[in-house]
Amino acid sequence: MKFWSKKNTLDEMQEQQLLHLEAQGFRLLWGGLLLAMLLQSGPVFDPRQMLGESIVFMAACIYLLIGCLRRGIWDRHFLPNAEAIPLEAGVAGVIVFLLNLCWHGMWLPALLSGLFTWGLTALILWGTLLLYKKRHSSLEHEESEGKD
């Protein structure tokens, strides 16, 4: 009895629908893990409680980041723009500030954690942007050489 084939059994429309479903499933998984981690990291935070979710969440993020960088893809809607990085990192800083302020009620530690998150996120985004631009230009160069 044969139940598996090496050949793709889907037509083009089914393949596109499956890709769409897989993308939606990944977004659901990613958002659900993020929400679960936020809910578990409340005022009575125990890091052991969310170790599994953190590992799966970070593995998915790193996989997607490396996959996009290898293919020279930045984002579907956001432009690879260095001027937008402080604003984008600021969103992460504000979220961390507000969460810490709500959970712990202390202004100074919440502000410092928000500023630290902003700075670290900005550094990571600038580094990722540099890697993206380098990879994108090398892919463009390979493409132009292949057409000649």
XYZ file of C-alpha atoms in Angstrom:
148
model
C 0.000 0.000 0.000
C 1.500 3.298 -1.116
C 0.609 6.396 0.897
C 3.471 8.831 0.140
C 4.857 10.162 -3.119
C 8.046 12.115 -3.779
C 6.227 14.058 -6.479
C 4.012 16.995 -5.605
C 0.382 15.904 -5.947
C -1.081 19.430 -5.811
C -1.952 21.617 -8.755
C -0.799 25.245 -8.873
C -3.918 26.681 -7.217
C -3.811 24.111 -4.408
C -0.107 24.847 -3.899
C -0.829 28.583 -3.515
C -3.676 27.875 -1.096
C -1.470 25.574 0.972
C 1.288 28.198 1.096
C -1.277 30.740 2.285
C -2.551 28.361 4.979
C 0.992 27.590 6.138
C 1.794 31.311 6.370
C -1.385 31.980 8.359
C -0.596 29.024 10.628
C 2.890 30.362 11.279
C 1.495 33.794 12.151
C -1.046 32.193 14.474
C 1.659 30.111 16.162
C 3.995 33.100 16.508
C 1.297 35.424 17.850
C -0.065 32.772 20.213
C 3.360 32.056 21.653
C 4.038 35.785 22.063
C 0.713 36.287 23.834
C 1.288 33.267 26.095
C 4.748 34.555 27.020
C 3.390 38.044 27.771
C 0.653 36.641 29.979
C 3.064 34.355 31.839
C 5.618 37.103 32.436
C 3.354 39.103 34.729
C 4.125 40.361 38.214
C 4.764 36.867 39.624
C 7.236 35.889 36.912
C 8.911 32.482 37.056
C 11.305 32.049 34.087
C 11.067 28.251 34.261
C 7.354 28.537 33.538
C 7.893 29.830 30.009
C 11.168 28.217 29.005
C 9.583 25.949 26.391
C 7.581 28.731 24.775
C 10.646 30.980 24.708
C 12.760 28.346 22.973
C 10.124 27.617 20.315
C 9.396 31.336 19.800
C 13.060 32.289 19.397
C 13.759 29.286 17.128
C 10.910 30.379 14.832
C 12.139 33.991 14.829
C 15.745 33.019 14.092
C 14.679 30.573 11.362
C 12.578 33.244 9.647
C 15.307 35.888 10.004
C 18.036 33.674 8.549
C 15.752 32.461 5.760
C 14.826 36.007 4.760
C 18.416 37.252 4.910
C 19.671 34.357 2.772
C 17.088 35.173 0.112
C 17.548 38.957 0.291
C 14.013 39.608 1.569
C 13.305 42.459 3.998
C 9.517 42.650 4.386
C 6.347 42.705 2.353
C 5.305 46.200 3.499
C 8.147 47.861 5.431
C 11.005 49.341 3.430
C 14.657 48.668 4.370
C 15.102 52.190 5.660
C 17.667 53.208 8.312
C 15.699 56.363 9.181
C 12.710 54.306 10.355
C 14.729 52.119 12.734
C 14.588 54.490 15.761
C 10.790 54.669 15.423
C 10.408 50.909 14.980
C 12.687 50.233 17.954
C 10.779 52.873 19.901
C 7.613 50.800 19.579
C 9.360 47.892 21.328
C 10.720 50.258 23.996
C 7.296 51.761 24.698
C 5.704 48.307 24.972
C 8.352 47.148 27.467
C 8.042 50.415 29.410
C 4.254 50.125 29.669
C 4.321 46.439 30.616
C 6.907 47.020 33.350
C 5.049 50.069 34.613
C 1.751 48.167 34.805
C 3.262 45.072 36.424
C 5.674 46.661 38.878
C 4.414 50.248 39.231
C 7.906 51.791 39.445
C 8.683 54.563 36.966
C 12.473 54.557 36.914
C 13.059 50.816 36.363
C 10.285 50.778 33.762
C 11.840 53.753 31.967
C 15.326 52.255 32.075
C 14.113 48.907 30.761
C 12.207 50.678 27.969
C 15.272 52.707 26.993
C 17.499 49.634 27.106
C 15.023 47.731 24.922
C 14.891 50.638 22.473
C 18.695 50.773 22.197
C 19.179 47.032 21.891
C 16.386 46.688 19.330
C 17.803 49.571 17.288
C 21.281 47.980 17.284
C 19.881 44.616 16.213
C 17.782 46.223 13.465
C 20.744 48.250 12.139
C 22.923 45.145 12.094
C 20.201 43.181 10.342
C 19.754 46.007 7.831
C 23.469 45.973 7.039
C 23.412 42.207 6.540
C 20.312 42.510 4.363
C 21.807 45.234 2.152
C 25.024 43.264 1.719
C 23.165 40.078 0.791
C 20.664 41.900 -1.429
C 23.431 43.610 -3.397
C 25.330 40.323 -3.827
C 22.152 38.639 -5.115
C 21.554 41.555 -7.498
C 25.164 41.282 -8.688
C 24.806 37.514 -9.289
C 21.577 38.115 -11.169
C 23.102 40.756 -13.424
C 26.116 38.535 -14.178
C 23.843 35.618 -15.051
C 21.924 37.667 -17.654
C 25.050 38.734 -19.571
